[in-house]
CSV table of C-alpha atoms and ligand atoms in Angstrom, one decimal:
chain,number,residue,atom,x,y,z
A,484,MET,CA,33.3,157.4,-2.7
A,485,THR,CA,35.5,155.2,-4.9
A,486,LEU,CA,33.3,152.9,-6.9
A,487,LEU,CA,35.6,149.9,-7.3
A,488,SER,CA,38.9,149.2,-5.6
A,489,ILE,CA,41.0,146.1,-6.2
A,490,ASN,CA,43.5,145.6,-3.5
A,491,ASP,CA,46.6,143.4,-3.9
A,492,LEU,CA,44.8,140.8,-6.0
A,493,THR,CA,46.7,137.6,-6.8
A,494,VAL,CA,45.2,134.8,-9.0
A,495,ARG,CA,46.9,131.5,-9.6
A,496,PHE,CA,45.7,128.6,-11.6
A,497,PRO,CA,47.2,125.3,-10.5
A,498,LEU,CA,47.6,123.0,-13.5
A,499,GLU,CA,48.9,119.4,-13.6
A,500,ASP,CA,52.3,120.5,-14.7
A,501,GLY,CA,52.7,123.7,-12.7
A,502,ILE,CA,51.1,126.9,-11.6
A,503,VAL,CA,50.0,129.8,-13.8
A,504,HIS,CA,50.7,133.0,-11.9
A,505,ALA,CA,48.1,135.1,-13.9
A,506,VAL,CA,47.8,138.0,-11.5
A,507,ASN,CA,50.5,139.0,-9.0
A,508,GLY,CA,49.4,141.7,-6.5
A,509,VAL,CA,47.3,144.0,-8.7
A,510,SER,CA,45.7,147.1,-7.1
A,511,TYR,CA,43.7,149.7,-9.0
A,512,SER,CA,40.5,151.7,-8.5
A,513,ILE,CA,37.8,153.5,-10.4
A,514,GLU,CA,35.9,156.6,-9.5
A,515,PRO,CA,32.2,156.9,-10.2
A,516,GLY,CA,31.4,158.1,-13.8
A,517,THR,CA,34.9,157.8,-15.0
A,518,THR,CA,36.6,155.5,-17.5
A,519,LEU,CA,39.7,153.5,-16.6
A,520,GLY,CA,41.7,152.0,-19.4
A,521,CYS,CA,43.5,148.8,-18.6
A,522,VAL,CA,46.2,148.3,-21.3
A,523,GLY,CA,48.9,145.6,-21.9
A,524,GLU,CA,50.0,142.8,-24.2
A,525,SER,CA,48.0,139.6,-24.5
A,526,GLY,CA,48.5,137.4,-21.4
A,527,SER,CA,49.3,140.2,-19.0
A,528,GLY,CA,46.4,139.4,-16.7
A,529,LYS,CA,43.9,142.1,-17.8
A,530,SER,CA,40.9,139.8,-18.2
A,531,VAL,CA,41.7,137.6,-15.2
A,532,THR,CA,41.8,140.7,-13.0
A,533,ALA,CA,38.5,142.0,-14.4
A,534,LEU,CA,36.7,138.6,-14.2
A,535,SER,CA,37.8,138.4,-10.6
A,536,VAL,CA,35.6,141.4,-9.8
A,537,LEU,CA,32.5,139.3,-10.5
A,538,GLY,CA,34.0,136.1,-9.1
A,539,LEU,CA,34.1,134.6,-12.6
A,540,ASN,CA,37.5,133.0,-12.4
A,541,GLY,CA,35.8,129.7,-12.2
A,542,GLY,CA,37.1,126.5,-10.7
A,543,SER,CA,37.4,125.7,-7.0
A,544,LYS,CA,41.1,125.1,-7.6
A,545,THR,CA,41.8,128.7,-8.5
A,546,GLU,CA,43.9,130.4,-5.8
A,547,ILE,CA,42.7,133.9,-5.2
A,548,SER,CA,43.9,136.4,-2.6
A,549,GLY,CA,43.4,140.1,-2.0
A,550,SER,CA,40.2,142.0,-1.7
A,551,ILE,CA,37.8,143.9,-4.0
A,552,SER,CA,35.4,146.5,-2.7
A,553,PHE,CA,32.5,148.0,-4.5
A,554,GLU,CA,30.9,151.2,-3.3
A,555,GLY,CA,32.9,150.9,-0.1
A,556,LYS,CA,31.9,147.4,0.8
A,557,PRO,CA,34.2,144.4,0.3
A,558,ILE,CA,32.6,141.9,-2.0
A,559,ASP,CA,32.0,138.5,-0.3
A,560,TYR,CA,32.9,135.9,-2.9
A,561,ALA,CA,31.7,133.1,-0.6
A,562,ASP,CA,28.2,134.5,-0.8
A,563,GLY,CA,26.7,133.2,-4.1
A,564,ASN,CA,23.5,135.1,-3.6
A,565,ALA,CA,25.3,138.4,-3.2
A,566,LEU,CA,27.3,137.7,-6.3
A,567,ARG,CA,24.2,137.0,-8.4
A,568,GLN,CA,22.8,140.3,-7.2
A,569,LEU,CA,25.9,142.1,-8.4
A,570,ARG,CA,26.3,140.4,-11.8
A,571,GLY,CA,24.3,142.0,-14.5
A,572,GLY,CA,22.9,144.4,-11.9
A,573,PRO,CA,25.2,147.1,-10.4
A,574,ILE,CA,28.1,145.6,-12.3
A,575,SER,CA,27.8,144.4,-15.9
A,576,ILE,CA,30.3,142.9,-18.3
A,577,ILE,CA,30.7,142.8,-22.1
A,578,PHE,CA,33.2,140.8,-24.1
A,579,GLN,CA,34.9,140.9,-27.4
A,580,ASP,CA,32.8,138.3,-29.0
A,581,PRO,CA,29.0,138.8,-28.5
A,582,LEU,CA,28.3,135.4,-30.0
A,583,SER,CA,29.9,133.7,-27.1
A,584,SER,CA,27.6,135.5,-24.7
A,585,LEU,CA,24.4,135.5,-26.6
A,586,HIS,CA,22.4,132.2,-26.8
A,587,PRO,CA,21.9,131.1,-30.4
A,588,PHE,CA,18.5,129.5,-29.9
A,589,TYR,CA,16.7,132.4,-28.2
A,590,THR,CA,15.6,135.7,-29.7
A,591,VAL,CA,17.5,138.8,-28.7
A,592,GLY,CA,14.3,140.3,-27.2
A,593,LYS,CA,13.8,137.2,-25.0
A,594,GLN,CA,17.4,137.2,-23.8
A,595,ILE,CA,17.3,140.9,-22.8
A,596,ALA,CA,14.0,140.5,-21.1
A,597,GLU,CA,15.4,137.6,-19.1
A,598,ALA,CA,18.3,139.7,-18.0
A,599,TYR,CA,15.8,142.3,-16.8
A,600,LEU,CA,13.6,139.8,-15.0
A,601,VAL,CA,16.6,138.4,-13.0
A,602,HIS,CA,16.9,141.7,-11.3
A,603,HIS,CA,13.2,142.7,-11.3
A,604,LYS,CA,11.6,139.7,-9.7
A,605,GLY,CA,8.1,141.2,-9.6
A,606,ALA,CA,8.0,142.4,-13.2
A,607,SER,CA,5.6,140.9,-15.8
A,608,LYS,CA,6.9,139.4,-19.0
A,609,LYS,CA,5.1,142.2,-20.9
A,610,GLU,CA,7.0,144.9,-18.9
A,611,ALA,CA,10.3,143.0,-19.4
A,612,ARG,CA,9.7,142.9,-23.2
A,613,GLN,CA,8.8,146.6,-23.2
A,614,GLN,CA,12.1,147.3,-21.4
A,615,ALA,CA,14.0,145.2,-23.9
A,616,MET,CA,12.4,147.2,-26.7
A,617,VAL,CA,13.5,150.5,-25.2
A,618,ALA,CA,17.0,149.1,-24.6
A,619,LEU,CA,17.3,148.0,-28.2
A,620,GLU,CA,16.2,151.5,-29.3
A,621,GLU,CA,18.6,153.2,-27.0
A,622,VAL,CA,21.6,151.3,-28.4
A,623,GLY,CA,20.6,152.2,-31.9
A,624,ILE,CA,19.1,149.0,-33.4
A,625,PRO,CA,17.1,150.3,-36.4
A,626,GLU,CA,13.5,149.3,-36.4
A,627,ALA,CA,13.8,147.7,-33.0
A,628,SER,CA,10.2,146.7,-32.9
A,629,GLN,CA,10.7,144.6,-36.0
A,630,ARG,CA,14.0,143.1,-34.9
A,631,ILE,CA,13.2,142.2,-31.3
A,632,ASP,CA,12.1,138.6,-32.2
A,633,ASP,CA,15.1,138.0,-34.4
A,634,TYR,CA,17.9,135.6,-33.4
A,635,PRO,CA,21.5,136.7,-32.8
A,636,HIS,CA,22.8,135.2,-36.1
A,637,GLN,CA,20.5,137.5,-38.0
A,638,PHE,CA,22.5,140.6,-36.9
A,639,SER,CA,25.9,141.9,-38.1
A,640,GLY,CA,28.8,141.8,-35.7
A,641,GLY,CA,28.4,145.5,-34.8
A,642,MET,CA,24.7,145.1,-34.2
A,643,ARG,CA,25.3,142.1,-32.0
A,644,GLN,CA,27.7,144.1,-29.9
A,645,ARG,CA,24.9,146.7,-29.6
A,646,ILE,CA,22.6,144.0,-28.4
A,647,MET,CA,25.2,142.8,-25.9
A,648,ILE,CA,25.4,146.4,-24.6
A,649,ALA,CA,21.6,146.6,-24.4
A,650,MET,CA,21.6,143.5,-22.3
A,651,ALA,CA,24.5,144.6,-20.1
A,652,LEU,CA,22.8,148.0,-19.5
A,653,ILE,CA,19.2,146.8,-19.0
A,654,ASN,CA,19.6,147.0,-15.2
A,655,LYS,CA,21.4,150.3,-15.2
A,656,PRO,CA,24.8,149.2,-13.9
A,657,ARG,CA,27.1,151.7,-12.1
A,658,LEU,CA,30.1,149.9,-13.5
A,659,LEU,CA,30.4,148.4,-17.0
A,660,ILE,CA,33.4,146.1,-17.5
A,661,ALA,CA,34.1,146.1,-21.2
A,662,ASP,CA,36.8,143.6,-22.1
A,663,GLU,CA,38.1,144.4,-25.6
A,664,PRO,CA,34.6,145.3,-26.7
A,665,THR,CA,35.5,146.5,-30.2
A,666,THR,CA,38.6,144.4,-31.0
A,667,ALA,CA,36.6,142.1,-33.4
A,668,LEU,CA,34.9,145.0,-35.2
A,669,ASP,CA,36.1,147.0,-38.2
A,670,VAL,CA,37.3,150.6,-37.5
A,671,THR,CA,34.1,152.4,-38.5
A,672,VAL,CA,31.9,150.2,-36.4
A,673,GLN,CA,34.4,150.3,-33.5
A,674,ALA,CA,34.1,154.1,-33.5
A,675,GLN,CA,30.3,153.9,-33.4
A,676,ILE,CA,30.3,151.5,-30.5
A,677,LEU,CA,32.8,153.6,-28.5
A,678,ASP,CA,30.6,156.7,-29.2
A,679,LEU,CA,27.6,154.8,-28.0
A,680,LEU,CA,29.4,153.8,-24.8
A,681,LYS,CA,30.4,157.4,-24.2
A,682,GLN,CA,26.9,158.7,-24.8
A,683,ILE,CA,25.4,156.2,-22.4
A,684,GLN,CA,28.0,157.2,-19.9
A,685,ARG,CA,27.0,160.8,-20.2
A,686,ASP,CA,23.4,160.0,-19.8
A,687,THR,CA,23.7,157.5,-16.9
A,688,GLY,CA,26.9,158.4,-15.1
A,689,MET,CA,28.1,154.8,-15.1
A,690,ALA,CA,31.8,154.1,-14.8
A,691,ILE,CA,33.6,152.0,-17.4
A,692,LEU,CA,36.6,149.6,-16.9
A,693,LEU,CA,37.8,149.4,-20.5
A,694,ILE,CA,40.3,146.7,-21.3
A,695,THR,CA,42.1,147.2,-24.5
A,696,HIS,CA,45.5,146.9,-26.2
A,697,ASP,CA,44.8,149.9,-28.3
A,698,PHE,CA,46.2,153.2,-27.2
A,699,GLY,CA,43.9,155.0,-29.8
A,700,VAL,CA,40.9,153.7,-27.9
A,701,VAL,CA,42.5,154.8,-24.6
A,702,LYS,CA,43.1,158.3,-25.9
A,703,GLU,CA,39.5,158.5,-27.2
A,704,MET,CA,37.8,157.1,-24.1
A,705,CYS,CA,39.8,157.1,-20.9
A,706,ASP,CA,40.3,159.4,-17.9
A,707,ASP,CA,42.9,157.2,-16.3
A,708,VAL,CA,45.1,154.3,-17.3
A,709,VAL,CA,46.7,151.3,-15.7
A,710,VAL,CA,49.4,149.5,-17.7
A,711,MET,CA,49.8,145.8,-17.0
A,712,TYR,CA,52.8,143.6,-17.6
A,713,GLY,CA,53.4,140.0,-16.4
A,714,GLY,CA,50.3,140.1,-14.1
A,715,ARG,CA,51.3,143.3,-12.5
A,716,VAL,CA,50.4,147.0,-12.8
A,717,VAL,CA,53.7,148.6,-13.9
A,718,GLU,CA,52.3,152.1,-14.4
A,719,SER,CA,49.2,154.1,-13.6
A,720,ALA,CA,48.3,157.8,-14.2
A,721,PRO,CA,45.7,160.0,-15.8
A,722,ALA,CA,45.5,159.3,-19.5
A,723,ALA,CA,46.9,162.6,-20.6
A,724,GLU,CA,49.9,162.2,-18.3
A,725,ILE,CA,50.6,158.7,-19.7
A,726,PHE,CA,50.7,160.1,-23.2
A,727,ALA,CA,52.8,163.1,-22.3
A,728,ARG,CA,55.2,161.5,-19.8
A,729,PRO,CA,55.2,157.7,-19.8
A,730,HIS,CA,57.5,156.7,-16.9
A,731,HIS,CA,57.9,153.0,-17.3
A,732,PRO,CA,60.2,151.8,-20.1
A,733,TYR,CA,57.5,149.3,-21.0
A,734,THR,CA,54.9,151.9,-21.5
A,735,ARG,CA,57.4,154.0,-23.3
A,736,GLY,CA,58.1,151.1,-25.6
A,737,LEU,CA,54.4,150.5,-26.3
A,738,LEU,CA,53.9,154.2,-27.1
A,739,ASP,CA,57.0,154.8,-29.1
A,740,SER,CA,56.0,153.7,-32.6
A,741,LEU,CA,52.5,155.1,-32.2
A,742,VAL,CA,53.8,158.6,-31.2
A,743,ALA,CA,56.3,158.5,-34.0
A,744,ASN,CA,53.6,157.7,-36.6
A,745,GLU,CA,51.2,160.1,-34.9
A,746,ASP,CA,48.8,157.2,-35.4
A,747,LEU,CA,47.6,155.7,-32.2
A,748,ASP,CA,45.6,153.1,-34.0
A,749,ALA,CA,48.6,151.7,-35.8
A,750,PRO,CA,49.5,148.2,-34.7
A,751,LEU,CA,51.8,148.2,-31.6
A,752,LYS,CA,55.4,147.9,-32.5
A,753,PRO,CA,56.5,144.8,-30.9
A,754,ILE,CA,59.1,145.4,-28.1
A,755,PRO,CA,62.0,143.0,-28.7
A,756,GLY,CA,61.7,139.8,-26.7
A,757,ALA,CA,58.7,138.0,-25.3
A,758,PRO,CA,56.5,138.6,-22.2
A,759,PRO,CA,57.4,136.5,-19.1
A,760,SER,CA,55.9,133.1,-19.0
A,761,PRO,CA,53.2,133.1,-16.3
A,762,SER,CA,54.2,129.6,-15.2
A,763,GLU,CA,57.8,130.6,-14.3
A,764,ARG,CA,58.7,132.6,-11.2
A,765,PHE,CA,61.8,134.6,-11.2
A,766,GLU,CA,63.4,137.2,-9.0
A,767,GLY,CA,63.6,140.8,-10.2
A,768,CYS,CA,61.6,142.9,-12.5
A,769,SER,CA,59.6,140.9,-15.0
A,770,PHE,CA,60.3,143.4,-17.7
A,771,ALA,CA,64.1,143.3,-17.1
A,772,PRO,CA,64.9,140.8,-19.8
A,773,ARG,CA,63.4,143.2,-22.4
A,774,CYS,CA,64.5,146.5,-20.9
A,775,GLN,CA,67.4,148.5,-22.3
A,776,PHE,CA,68.0,150.1,-18.9
A,777,ALA,CA,68.0,146.9,-16.8
A,778,ASN,CA,70.8,146.7,-14.3
A,779,SER,CA,72.3,150.0,-15.4
A,780,GLN,CA,73.0,152.8,-13.0
A,781,GLY,CA,73.4,150.3,-10.1
A,782,MET,CA,69.8,149.3,-10.2
A,783,ALA,CA,68.8,145.9,-8.8
A,784,CYS,CA,66.4,145.0,-11.8
A,785,GLY,CA,67.7,141.5,-12.1
A,786,SER,CA,67.2,140.5,-8.4
A,787,VAL,CA,64.4,142.6,-6.9
A,788,GLN,CA,60.9,143.2,-8.1
A,789,PRO,CA,60.3,147.0,-8.1
A,790,ALA,CA,57.1,148.0,-6.3
A,791,LEU,CA,54.6,150.4,-7.8
A,792,ALA,CA,55.5,153.7,-6.2
A,793,GLU,CA,54.7,157.4,-6.7
A,794,SER,CA,56.8,158.7,-9.5
A,795,GLY,CA,55.1,162.0,-10.2
A,796,PRO,CA,51.8,163.9,-9.5
A,797,GLN,CA,49.1,161.3,-9.7
A,798,HIS,CA,51.6,159.1,-11.4
A,799,HIS,CA,52.9,155.7,-10.2
A,800,SER,CA,55.3,153.3,-11.8
A,801,ALA,CA,57.2,150.2,-10.9
A,802,CYS,CA,60.7,150.9,-12.0
A,803,PHE,CA,64.0,151.6,-10.2
A,804,LEU,CA,65.0,154.2,-12.8
A,805,PRO,CA,64.7,157.6,-11.1
A,806,VAL,CA,62.3,159.9,-12.8
A,807,LYS,CA,64.9,162.5,-13.6
A,808,ASN,CA,66.9,159.8,-15.4
A,809,ARG,CA,63.8,158.7,-17.1
A,810,ASP,CA,63.2,162.2,-18.3
A,811,GLY,CA,66.8,162.0,-19.7
A,812,PHE,CA,66.0,158.8,-21.5
A,813,LEU,CA,62.8,160.3,-22.9
A,814,ALA,CA,64.7,163.2,-24.3
A,815,LYS,CA,67.3,160.9,-25.7
A,816,SER,CA,65.1,158.4,-27.3
A,817,GLY,CA,62.8,161.3,-28.5
A,818,ALA,CA,59.6,160.8,-30.4
A,819,ALA,CA,61.2,160.1,-33.7
B,786,ADP,N1,41.3,129.5,-16.5
B,786,ADP,C1,42.6,129.5,-16.7
B,786,ADP,N2,43.4,128.5,-16.4
B,786,ADP,C2,44.8,128.6,-16.6
B,786,ADP,N3,45.4,129.7,-17.1
B,786,ADP,C3,44.6,130.8,-17.3
B,786,ADP,C4,43.2,130.8,-17.2
B,786,ADP,N4,42.7,132.0,-17.5
B,786,ADP,C5,43.8,132.7,-17.9
B,786,ADP,N5,44.9,132.0,-17.8
B,786,ADP,C6,46.3,132.5,-18.1
B,786,ADP,O1,46.5,133.6,-17.3
B,786,ADP,C7,47.3,134.6,-18.0
B,786,ADP,C8,46.6,135.9,-18.0
B,786,ADP,O2,45.5,135.8,-18.9
B,786,ADP,P1,44.5,137.0,-19.2
B,786,ADP,O3,44.1,137.7,-18.0
B,786,ADP,O4,43.4,136.4,-20.0
B,786,ADP,O5,45.4,137.9,-20.2
B,786,ADP,P2,44.9,139.2,-21.0
B,786,ADP,O6,45.8,140.3,-20.5
B,786,ADP,O7,45.3,138.9,-22.4
B,786,ADP,O8,43.5,139.4,-20.8
B,786,ADP,C9,47.6,134.0,-19.4
B,786,ADP,O9,48.8,133.4,-19.3
B,786,ADP,C10,46.5,133.0,-19.5
B,786,ADP,O10,46.9,131.9,-20.4
B,787,MG,MG1,41.9,139.4,-22.2
């Protein structure tokens, strides 16, 4: 059974001077035990989509439509109790900056134990502390028994991210949402954290929704990929397929410089132009203003929004350019 499925999610934030169209009809799903990478430039709606899963897109003013199912059941966002059961239980989340999630005035042991107690109502404090200790050991905090009563600021950035992971995993989630979990860390520490997540996934079978703008991370970690642009999914496919045959000109643009340099960790080569402003609505493909193929070959790029449609085996993309012509452009633009 599919673990998580997001169906036609739309999220809008009404502001005083207009509406932010953050997410515009996003659908994707994750199978148990797999890692789905969600990639795209800053502002493309990756985080808002992921936060919606746990009903964390705050404010009563936020306009949300669509549905999200977990283990086959639609999540009822009107049911606060059900949401609290879900958060930090079967579905956990970690962010880029652990300091924003860890409380500065409580020891790490206390915070992890609290997270355990929320979902184990009958457990004693002693048991919770013991579980926190085990969790700290499992994420590789050296001398966990000496460090359990330390405060967050007494740890390095990498160690704090390990502590966040310990807290997120204390209730054995079946889905971990990791929103740019290593973006703030240096490369060596980043690799260690990713290895840790992979190892935990092997041991527990949890699935991971990994949000990143780094294709190196995708290659290392992900089974499947969705590429987001302007609050939409513009391409989805197994990771190997995305690297071998990107179908959407946007994905192709993102991958171009990386493939050329054979260095997936290199900074993304900016695609000329800017992403669409989420407060403006316009007809047509949101990538059209930056796309070298827009309106060529009789395509309606400027006036009609292309739907995400099957464009190959297990491969979907939202582009009017026929695949055979895309193959032509791939050959033409080459990897050089
Ligand atoms: N609470 C909010 N109120 C208004 N606008 C928001 C809010 N949260 C996010 N946005 C806007 O929604 C768009 C998508 O944001 P986000 O999902 O965070 O992008 P990213 O892909 O970088 O994670 C951005 O333009 C962002 O500024
Ligand atoms: Mg984000």
